[in-house]
Amino acid sequence: MGYDVIVIGLGGMGSAAAYHLAARGQRVLGLEKFTPAHDKGSSHGGSRIIRQSYFEDPAYVPLLLRAYELWDQLATDTGLEVYRLTGGLFMGPSDAVTVAGSQRASQVWDLAHEMLDASEIRRRFPTVTPYPGDIALYEAKAGFARPEMTVQAHLNLAENAGAELHFGEPVIEWSETGGGVSVTTARGTYTAGQLVICPGAWAPALLAEFGIPITIERQVLYWFDPRGGTTPFENHPIWIHEDATGMQAYGFPAIDGPGGGVKVAFFRKGIVCTPETIDRTVHDQEITEMRHRVGQVVPALDGPCLHSATCMYSNTPDEHFVIARHPDSQNITVACGFSGHGFKFVPIVGEILADLAIDGVTGHPISLFDPKRLVTT
Ligand SMILES: Cc1cc2nc3c(=O)[nH]c(=O)nc-3n(C[C@H](O)[C@H](O)[C@H](O)COP(=O)(O)OP(=O)(O)OC[C@H]3O[C@@H](n4cnc5c(N)ncnc54)[C@H](O)[C@@H]3O)c2cc1C
């Protein structure tokens, strides 16, 4: 075998997998179709929310506790601010998933949190105007990670640990050979004992035979120029606000200096697309809608949109991840379907993928991510 492990896709998950595998002495080849830390997939746009009071399901919390240790380790190993804790405000009606789900996860795992009513939210965070009747869960350990910096950090660490990484080299096909795998690109064919596939939004193409139903969704990120300047937003908590219809909007502190604006977005308000058909133009009507929504919660952001960007979610039907050994192969591991909330898990997904590729099992609780729940063919 040419390599111990080939990793396809060196975005968020694949870069972390390449690092963890190489750090454990594996001979790793990483294959990426674009440039390092590019902006064509799902891991760009400057910031990603990290949080532990996980409204999606309390089952994620033990993974988050380990992910936070690994975020800290990554920051120490690189000397880079790959993440920052800012506190997080999760707001809405008391029965909103954002509030009630966060509270449930905090209670199940005894996570430090505070419950705030609308007047207390306004008093503590004068930039925020909750809707009448809103409450919030405040989590001091929430914050943000920097996706491009994180991907590049993992790539650098992987190379320092001996991984061979090829960029601008799309994988055309892969197959099993006797006891291993063979991967073909335009430049050649490579063999290895194990294959780890981290395809992001290209999962439907690269994992077609797997039968995992993944829908790709276009998302838009917006940077608004705060009225009155960025100063009140420099040490701002990250926030998620859910309205009575269940629509969630979220925002970050001003992390790009005085001219950089404040990033906001809708959590799930996308259009189904493919990486080939995604509309990369952000339309005036979308900006107007975002401005109106965000202006109701953070009035200073009801101003000029400095710039915007598009990005892709890879959604499973239940919005939980897929991380597993291929059901029919001892040589293939997949990580996909991160459904718009995967980045905060990047370091631990790298650790889990290394466990699965090397040992076939992981000690981390990943039964929620078993693809058998989704496979229809
Ligand atoms: C707008 C937006 C906001 C988000 N906000 C948050 C947030 O606040 N918090 C959070 O935790 N998560 C968030 N997420 C989700 C998170 O960013 C993703 O779950 C995560 O980045 C997915 O990583 P990935 O490795 O699966 O995909 P990617 O990082 O896109 O990596 C997949 C890689 O595979 C490569 N590839 C594909 N096919 C091939 C091939 N044939 N050959 C070689 N290479 C190939 C691609 O080029 C790409 O580099 C957000 C996502 C988006 C889009």
Short mmCIF file of C-alpha atoms and ligand atoms in Angstrom, two decimals:
data_model
loop_
_atom_site.label_atom_id
_atom_site.label_comp_id
_atom_site.label_asym_id
_atom_site.label_seq_id
_atom_site.Cartn_x
_atom_site.Cartn_y
_atom_site.Cartn_z
CA MET A 1 0.00 0.00 0.00
CA GLY A 2 1.27 3.48 -0.88
CA TYR A 3 -0.25 5.10 2.23
CA ASP A 4 -1.91 4.02 5.45
CA VAL A 5 -4.83 6.41 4.96
CA ILE A 6 -6.10 8.64 2.15
CA VAL A 7 -8.35 11.53 3.20
CA ILE A 8 -10.65 12.91 0.48
CA GLY A 9 -11.66 16.54 1.10
CA LEU A 10 -9.45 18.82 3.21
CA GLY A 11 -12.11 21.25 4.44
CA GLY A 12 -13.21 21.49 8.06
CA MET A 13 -13.45 17.79 8.88
CA GLY A 14 -10.86 16.41 6.47
CA SER A 15 -8.11 18.80 7.56
CA ALA A 16 -8.69 17.79 11.20
CA ALA A 17 -8.72 14.10 10.25
CA ALA A 18 -5.47 14.45 8.30
CA TYR A 19 -3.85 16.07 11.34
CA HIS A 20 -5.06 13.55 13.92
CA LEU A 21 -4.10 10.62 11.68
CA ALA A 22 -0.63 11.97 10.92
CA ALA A 23 -0.07 12.84 14.58
CA ARG A 24 -0.67 9.18 15.39
CA GLY A 25 2.06 8.09 13.00
CA GLN A 26 -0.10 7.19 9.99
CA ARG A 27 1.25 7.77 6.47
CA VAL A 28 -1.45 10.14 5.21
CA LEU A 29 -2.30 11.42 1.74
CA GLY A 30 -4.86 14.25 1.68
CA LEU A 31 -6.61 15.11 -1.60
CA GLU A 32 -8.47 18.40 -2.03
CA LYS A 33 -10.10 19.67 -5.22
CA PHE A 34 -9.59 23.37 -4.39
CA THR A 35 -6.96 25.50 -2.61
CA PRO A 36 -6.24 25.36 1.16
CA ALA A 37 -9.02 26.93 3.31
CA HIS A 38 -11.02 27.95 0.22
CA ASP A 39 -14.41 29.71 0.07
CA LYS A 40 -16.36 27.33 -2.19
CA GLY A 41 -17.62 24.80 0.36
CA SER A 42 -18.92 25.08 3.92
CA SER A 43 -15.96 26.28 6.00
CA HIS A 44 -15.51 29.98 5.20
CA GLY A 45 -16.94 33.35 6.21
CA GLY A 46 -14.67 34.26 9.13
CA SER A 47 -16.63 32.91 12.11
CA ARG A 48 -18.71 30.00 13.39
CA ILE A 49 -20.69 29.88 16.63
CA ILE A 50 -19.45 27.48 19.30
CA ARG A 51 -21.64 26.60 22.29
CA GLN A 52 -22.25 23.77 24.73
CA SER A 53 -25.89 24.20 25.81
CA TYR A 54 -26.88 22.31 22.70
CA PHE A 55 -30.54 22.75 21.77
CA GLU A 56 -30.26 20.27 18.88
CA ASP A 57 -29.88 17.36 21.34
CA PRO A 58 -28.19 16.93 24.74
CA ALA A 59 -26.41 13.88 23.26
CA TYR A 60 -23.96 16.30 21.59
CA VAL A 61 -22.75 17.75 24.89
CA PRO A 62 -20.08 15.14 25.81
CA LEU A 63 -18.64 15.59 22.33
CA LEU A 64 -18.61 19.35 22.83
CA LEU A 65 -16.82 19.06 26.17
CA ARG A 66 -14.04 17.12 24.43
CA ALA A 67 -14.15 19.46 21.41
CA TYR A 68 -13.51 22.41 23.71
CA GLU A 69 -10.41 20.65 25.11
CA LEU A 70 -9.18 20.13 21.57
CA TRP A 71 -9.94 23.74 20.57
CA ASP A 72 -7.79 24.79 23.50
CA GLN A 73 -5.04 22.38 22.46
CA LEU A 74 -5.16 23.67 18.88
CA ALA A 75 -4.82 27.27 20.08
CA THR A 76 -1.88 26.30 22.30
CA ASP A 77 -0.13 24.23 19.62
CA THR A 78 -0.41 26.98 16.99
CA GLY A 79 -0.36 30.17 19.06
CA LEU A 80 -3.40 31.27 17.05
CA GLU A 81 -6.76 32.55 18.27
CA VAL A 82 -8.70 29.82 16.50
CA TYR A 83 -11.59 30.38 18.90
CA ARG A 84 -12.76 32.99 21.40
CA LEU A 85 -15.28 32.75 24.21
CA THR A 86 -17.60 35.76 24.15
CA GLY A 87 -20.66 34.43 25.96
CA GLY A 88 -23.82 33.50 24.09
CA LEU A 89 -27.40 34.72 24.32
CA PHE A 90 -30.07 32.27 23.13
CA MET A 91 -33.35 34.17 22.93
CA GLY A 92 -37.00 33.68 22.07
CA PRO A 93 -40.33 32.66 23.60
CA SER A 94 -39.91 30.34 26.57
CA ASP A 95 -41.06 27.33 24.53
CA ALA A 96 -38.73 28.09 21.58
CA VAL A 97 -36.25 25.32 20.77
CA THR A 98 -33.44 27.86 21.04
CA VAL A 99 -34.37 28.59 24.66
CA ALA A 100 -36.03 25.41 25.94
CA GLY A 101 -33.61 23.09 24.13
CA SER A 102 -30.58 24.99 25.40
CA GLN A 103 -31.99 24.89 28.93
CA ARG A 104 -32.64 21.15 28.69
CA ALA A 105 -29.08 20.39 27.54
CA SER A 106 -27.69 22.61 30.31
CA GLN A 107 -29.77 20.85 32.93
CA VAL A 108 -29.02 17.33 31.69
CA TRP A 109 -25.26 18.02 31.72
CA ASP A 110 -25.18 20.51 34.60
CA LEU A 111 -23.70 23.25 32.41
CA ALA A 112 -23.34 26.73 33.91
CA HIS A 113 -26.04 29.02 32.53
CA GLU A 114 -28.32 31.90 33.49
CA MET A 115 -31.95 32.49 32.55
CA LEU A 116 -32.75 36.14 31.78
CA ASP A 117 -36.09 37.85 31.25
CA ALA A 118 -36.56 40.56 28.61
CA SER A 119 -35.75 43.47 30.91
CA GLU A 120 -32.64 41.72 32.21
CA ILE A 121 -31.50 41.01 28.64
CA ARG A 122 -31.89 44.73 27.81
CA ARG A 123 -30.11 45.81 30.99
CA ARG A 124 -27.13 43.49 30.54
CA PHE A 125 -26.88 43.83 26.74
CA PRO A 126 -28.05 47.34 25.70
CA THR A 127 -27.51 46.61 21.99
CA VAL A 128 -30.24 43.93 22.11
CA THR A 129 -34.01 44.51 22.08
CA PRO A 130 -35.78 41.19 22.68
CA TYR A 131 -39.40 40.84 21.62
CA PRO A 132 -42.02 41.32 24.38
CA GLY A 133 -42.22 38.08 26.35
CA ASP A 134 -38.86 36.77 25.14
CA ILE A 135 -36.50 35.20 27.60
CA ALA A 136 -32.89 34.04 27.12
CA LEU A 137 -30.43 31.46 28.24
CA TYR A 138 -27.01 33.04 28.69
CA GLU A 139 -24.03 30.71 28.40
CA ALA A 140 -20.64 32.19 29.32
CA LYS A 141 -18.77 29.40 27.50
CA ALA A 142 -20.25 30.19 24.08
CA GLY A 143 -18.25 32.08 21.49
CA PHE A 144 -16.94 31.66 17.98
CA ALA A 145 -14.30 29.77 16.01
CA ARG A 146 -12.48 31.06 12.94
CA PRO A 147 -13.05 28.54 10.15
CA GLU A 148 -10.37 29.47 7.60
CA MET A 149 -7.74 29.87 10.33
CA THR A 150 -8.75 26.52 11.83
CA VAL A 151 -8.59 24.66 8.51
CA GLN A 152 -5.20 26.18 7.72
CA ALA A 153 -3.94 25.38 11.24
CA HIS A 154 -4.93 21.72 10.90
CA LEU A 155 -3.36 21.54 7.42
CA ASN A 156 -0.10 23.00 8.74
CA LEU A 157 -0.05 20.64 11.71
CA ALA A 158 -0.82 17.69 9.45
CA GLU A 159 2.08 18.55 7.13
CA ASN A 160 4.39 19.09 10.10
CA ALA A 161 3.42 15.60 11.28
CA GLY A 162 4.36 14.14 7.89
CA ALA A 163 1.09 14.15 5.91
CA GLU A 164 1.33 14.64 2.14
CA LEU A 165 -1.40 17.07 1.02
CA HIS A 166 -2.37 17.68 -2.60
CA PHE A 167 -4.50 20.70 -3.57
CA GLY A 168 -6.23 21.37 -6.88
CA GLU A 169 -6.55 17.59 -7.29
CA PRO A 170 -10.19 16.45 -7.42
CA VAL A 171 -10.89 12.79 -6.77
CA ILE A 172 -12.66 11.27 -9.77
CA GLU A 173 -13.42 7.86 -8.29
CA TRP A 174 -12.52 5.51 -5.48
CA SER A 175 -12.93 1.79 -5.05
CA GLU A 176 -12.03 -1.05 -2.75
CA THR A 177 -9.17 -3.34 -3.65
CA GLY A 178 -8.28 -6.55 -1.87
CA GLY A 179 -7.79 -5.34 1.70
CA GLY A 180 -7.47 -1.66 0.84
CA VAL A 181 -8.63 1.19 -1.37
CA SER A 182 -7.67 2.77 -4.66
CA VAL A 183 -8.32 6.45 -5.39
CA THR A 184 -8.10 8.02 -8.84
CA THR A 185 -7.57 11.69 -9.64
CA ALA A 186 -6.64 13.45 -12.88
CA ARG A 187 -3.01 13.16 -11.80
CA GLY A 188 -2.84 9.52 -10.85
CA THR A 189 -4.05 6.54 -8.87
CA TYR A 190 -3.14 6.09 -5.22
CA THR A 191 -3.59 3.12 -2.89
CA ALA A 192 -3.97 2.91 0.86
CA GLY A 193 -5.19 0.62 3.59
CA GLN A 194 -7.94 3.01 4.68
CA LEU A 195 -10.03 5.77 3.10
CA VAL A 196 -11.63 8.65 5.01
CA ILE A 197 -14.17 10.63 2.95
CA CYS A 198 -15.07 14.16 4.13
CA PRO A 199 -16.83 15.57 1.06
CA GLY A 200 -18.97 18.38 2.53
CA ALA A 201 -21.52 19.56 -0.04
CA TRP A 202 -20.13 17.13 -2.62
CA ALA A 203 -21.44 14.15 -0.59
CA PRO A 204 -24.33 13.39 -2.96
CA ALA A 205 -21.82 13.00 -5.82
CA LEU A 206 -18.98 11.29 -4.00
CA LEU A 207 -21.11 9.01 -1.83
CA ALA A 208 -23.92 8.28 -4.29
CA GLU A 209 -23.72 4.51 -3.81
CA PHE A 210 -23.94 4.94 -0.04
CA GLY A 211 -27.63 5.94 -0.29
CA ILE A 212 -27.47 8.66 2.39
CA PRO A 213 -30.12 11.28 1.56
CA ILE A 214 -28.32 14.63 1.84
CA THR A 215 -29.79 17.89 0.60
CA ILE A 216 -27.53 20.84 -0.16
CA GLU A 217 -28.87 24.23 0.97
CA ARG A 218 -27.63 27.68 -0.05
CA GLN A 219 -27.04 30.04 2.86
CA VAL A 220 -26.17 33.73 2.94
CA LEU A 221 -23.90 35.58 5.38
CA TYR A 222 -24.26 39.38 5.79
CA TRP A 223 -21.95 41.98 7.33
CA PHE A 224 -23.82 45.12 8.45
CA ASP A 225 -22.16 48.40 9.43
CA PRO A 226 -23.45 49.20 12.94
CA ARG A 227 -24.95 52.65 13.40
CA GLY A 228 -22.79 54.44 15.96
CA GLY A 229 -19.69 52.38 15.14
CA THR A 230 -18.36 48.95 16.04
CA THR A 231 -17.18 49.71 19.60
CA PRO A 232 -20.32 48.36 21.37
CA PHE A 233 -19.99 45.19 19.29
CA GLU A 234 -16.34 44.42 19.92
CA ASN A 235 -16.93 42.46 23.13
CA HIS A 236 -20.45 41.43 22.24
CA PRO A 237 -21.80 37.92 22.90
CA ILE A 238 -22.77 35.72 20.00
CA TRP A 239 -26.55 35.47 19.86
CA ILE A 240 -29.36 33.39 18.37
CA HIS A 241 -32.91 34.75 18.31
CA GLU A 242 -35.94 32.59 17.50
CA ASP A 243 -39.26 34.23 16.63
CA ALA A 244 -42.77 32.83 17.15
CA THR A 245 -42.62 31.08 13.77
CA GLY A 246 -39.47 29.19 14.74
CA MET A 247 -37.24 31.21 12.41
CA GLN A 248 -33.77 31.68 13.92
CA ALA A 249 -31.42 34.56 13.17
CA TYR A 250 -27.95 34.84 14.69
CA GLY A 251 -25.05 37.22 15.00
CA PHE A 252 -21.44 37.69 16.07
CA PRO A 253 -19.30 40.37 17.67
CA ALA A 254 -17.39 42.81 15.42
CA ILE A 255 -14.19 40.80 14.92
CA ASP A 256 -12.77 42.39 11.77
CA GLY A 257 -11.89 45.88 13.02
CA PRO A 258 -13.69 49.22 12.65
CA GLY A 259 -14.53 48.80 8.93
CA GLY A 260 -15.35 45.11 9.09
CA GLY A 261 -18.98 45.30 10.19
CA VAL A 262 -20.94 42.75 12.22
CA LYS A 263 -21.84 39.36 10.73
CA VAL A 264 -25.44 38.09 10.91
CA ALA A 265 -27.46 35.39 9.15
CA PHE A 266 -30.59 33.30 9.21
CA PHE A 267 -29.93 29.82 10.64
CA ARG A 268 -32.14 27.83 8.27
CA LYS A 269 -33.56 29.83 5.42
CA GLY A 270 -31.89 28.44 2.36
CA ILE A 271 -32.70 27.30 -1.12
CA VAL A 272 -31.94 23.75 -2.25
CA CYS A 273 -29.00 23.70 -4.65
CA THR A 274 -25.92 21.74 -5.68
CA PRO A 275 -22.30 22.96 -5.65
CA GLU A 276 -22.71 23.42 -9.41
CA THR A 277 -26.05 25.28 -9.37
CA ILE A 278 -25.72 27.48 -6.25
CA ASP A 279 -26.58 31.12 -6.94
CA ARG A 280 -23.56 33.04 -5.63
CA THR A 281 -25.24 36.42 -6.12
CA VAL A 282 -26.81 37.89 -2.99
CA HIS A 283 -29.92 39.79 -4.05
CA ASP A 284 -31.15 43.16 -2.74
CA GLN A 285 -34.38 41.59 -1.54
CA GLU A 286 -32.41 39.14 0.64
CA ILE A 287 -30.40 41.98 2.17
CA THR A 288 -33.59 43.94 2.87
CA GLU A 289 -35.19 40.94 4.57
CA MET A 290 -32.14 40.28 6.72
CA ARG A 291 -31.82 43.96 7.66
CA HIS A 292 -35.45 44.06 8.72
CA ARG A 293 -35.20 40.90 10.84
CA VAL A 294 -31.90 41.76 12.51
CA GLY A 295 -32.96 45.36 13.05
CA GLN A 296 -35.80 44.13 15.25
CA VAL A 297 -33.40 42.40 17.65
CA VAL A 298 -30.25 44.49 17.32
CA PRO A 299 -31.47 47.92 16.11
CA ALA A 300 -27.98 49.35 15.44
CA LEU A 301 -27.59 46.80 12.64
CA ASP A 302 -30.51 48.26 10.67
CA GLY A 303 -28.00 49.97 8.36
CA PRO A 304 -25.76 49.50 5.33
CA CYS A 305 -24.74 45.99 4.31
CA LEU A 306 -20.98 46.13 3.75
CA HIS A 307 -20.69 42.78 2.05
CA SER A 308 -22.19 39.31 1.86
CA ALA A 309 -21.24 35.76 0.95
CA THR A 310 -22.87 32.44 0.15
CA CYS A 311 -22.11 29.06 1.71
CA MET A 312 -23.63 25.55 1.66
CA TYR A 313 -25.23 23.38 4.33
CA SER A 314 -25.32 19.58 3.78
CA ASN A 315 -28.55 18.52 5.49
CA THR A 316 -29.62 15.06 6.58
CA PRO A 317 -33.39 14.57 7.05
CA ASP A 318 -33.06 14.70 10.87
CA GLU A 319 -30.25 17.31 10.84
CA HIS A 320 -27.91 15.00 12.76
CA PHE A 321 -24.46 14.16 11.38
CA VAL A 322 -23.21 11.05 9.61
CA ILE A 323 -19.94 9.74 11.05
CA ALA A 324 -19.25 6.05 10.66
CA ARG A 325 -17.41 3.21 9.10
CA HIS A 326 -19.02 2.31 5.77
CA PRO A 327 -21.62 -0.35 6.61
CA ASP A 328 -20.24 -2.72 3.98
CA SER A 329 -16.53 -1.99 4.21
CA GLN A 330 -13.83 -2.20 6.86
CA ASN A 331 -11.65 0.16 4.83
CA ILE A 332 -13.86 3.21 4.40
CA THR A 333 -14.98 5.84 6.91
CA VAL A 334 -17.30 8.73 6.09
CA ALA A 335 -18.09 12.07 7.74
CA CYS A 336 -20.80 14.15 6.09
CA GLY A 337 -24.25 15.70 6.52
CA PHE A 338 -23.15 18.24 9.14
CA SER A 339 -26.44 20.05 8.58
CA GLY A 340 -25.32 23.59 9.28
CA HIS A 341 -23.96 23.03 12.79
CA GLY A 342 -20.78 21.00 12.41
CA PHE A 343 -17.90 23.42 12.67
CA LYS A 344 -17.72 23.57 16.46
CA PHE A 345 -17.08 19.81 16.35
CA VAL A 346 -14.23 19.95 13.81
CA PRO A 347 -11.41 18.99 16.22
CA ILE A 348 -13.29 16.09 17.77
CA VAL A 349 -14.51 14.84 14.41
CA GLY A 350 -10.84 14.67 13.40
CA GLU A 351 -10.12 12.64 16.52
CA ILE A 352 -13.09 10.31 15.91
CA LEU A 353 -12.17 9.75 12.26
CA ALA A 354 -8.63 8.84 13.28
CA ASP A 355 -10.07 6.36 15.83
CA LEU A 356 -12.34 4.79 13.21
CA ALA A 357 -9.70 4.58 10.48
CA ILE A 358 -7.00 3.16 12.77
CA ASP A 359 -8.96 1.04 15.29
CA GLY A 360 -12.35 0.58 13.62
CA VAL A 361 -14.08 1.93 16.74
CA THR A 362 -14.13 5.08 18.85
CA GLY A 363 -14.72 5.61 22.53
CA HIS A 364 -16.74 8.73 21.76
CA PRO A 365 -20.56 8.44 21.74
CA ILE A 366 -21.48 8.59 18.04
CA SER A 367 -24.50 6.29 17.80
CA LEU A 368 -26.66 9.33 16.91
CA PHE A 369 -24.61 9.65 13.71
CA ASP A 370 -25.08 6.09 12.45
CA PRO A 371 -26.09 6.28 8.75
CA LYS A 372 -28.26 3.16 9.09
CA ARG A 373 -31.00 5.46 10.41
CA LEU A 374 -31.08 7.21 7.03
CA VAL A 375 -30.07 4.73 4.38
CA THR A 376 -33.03 3.99 2.16
CA THR A 377 -31.51 1.83 -0.58
C1 LIG B 1 -23.32 29.81 6.29
C2 LIG B 1 -22.92 28.74 7.25
C3 LIG B 1 -22.91 29.02 8.61
C4 LIG B 1 -22.56 28.04 9.53
N1 LIG B 1 -22.53 28.36 10.86
C5 LIG B 1 -22.09 27.44 11.75
C6 LIG B 1 -21.92 27.80 13.11
O1 LIG B 1 -22.16 28.95 13.50
N2 LIG B 1 -21.46 26.86 13.97
C7 LIG B 1 -21.17 25.58 13.55
O2 LIG B 1 -20.75 24.77 14.39
N3 LIG B 1 -21.30 25.21 12.26
C8 LIG B 1 -21.75 26.10 11.35
N4 LIG B 1 -21.88 25.78 10.04
C9 LIG B 1 -21.63 24.40 9.61
C10 LIG B 1 -20.17 24.09 9.41
O3 LIG B 1 -19.48 25.18 8.88
C11 LIG B 1 -20.07 22.86 8.53
O4 LIG B 1 -20.81 21.79 9.17
C12 LIG B 1 -18.65 22.41 8.31
O5 LIG B 1 -17.87 23.47 7.85
C13 LIG B 1 -18.64 21.26 7.31
O6 LIG B 1 -17.31 20.84 7.10
P1 LIG B 1 -17.01 19.76 5.98
O7 LIG B 1 -15.60 19.33 6.16
O8 LIG B 1 -18.09 18.72 6.00
O9 LIG B 1 -17.19 20.54 4.59
P2 LIG B 1 -16.11 21.46 3.83
O10 LIG B 1 -15.33 22.26 4.80
O11 LIG B 1 -16.80 22.15 2.73
O12 LIG B 1 -15.09 20.40 3.25
C14 LIG B 1 -15.40 19.48 2.21
C15 LIG B 1 -14.20 19.47 1.30
O13 LIG B 1 -14.25 18.38 0.41
C16 LIG B 1 -13.67 18.81 -0.80
N5 LIG B 1 -14.07 17.89 -1.86
C17 LIG B 1 -15.33 17.60 -2.24
N6 LIG B 1 -15.34 16.72 -3.26
C18 LIG B 1 -14.03 16.45 -3.52
C19 LIG B 1 -13.37 15.62 -4.49
N7 LIG B 1 -14.06 14.90 -5.40
N8 LIG B 1 -12.03 15.59 -4.48
C20 LIG B 1 -11.30 16.30 -3.58
N9 LIG B 1 -11.88 17.12 -2.68
C21 LIG B 1 -13.22 17.19 -2.63
C22 LIG B 1 -14.23 20.23 -0.95
O14 LIG B 1 -13.51 21.00 -1.90
C23 LIG B 1 -14.10 20.74 0.47
O15 LIG B 1 -12.86 21.38 0.70
C24 LIG B 1 -22.21 26.75 9.08
C25 LIG B 1 -22.20 26.46 7.71
C26 LIG B 1 -22.54 27.45 6.79
C27 LIG B 1 -22.51 27.12 5.33
#
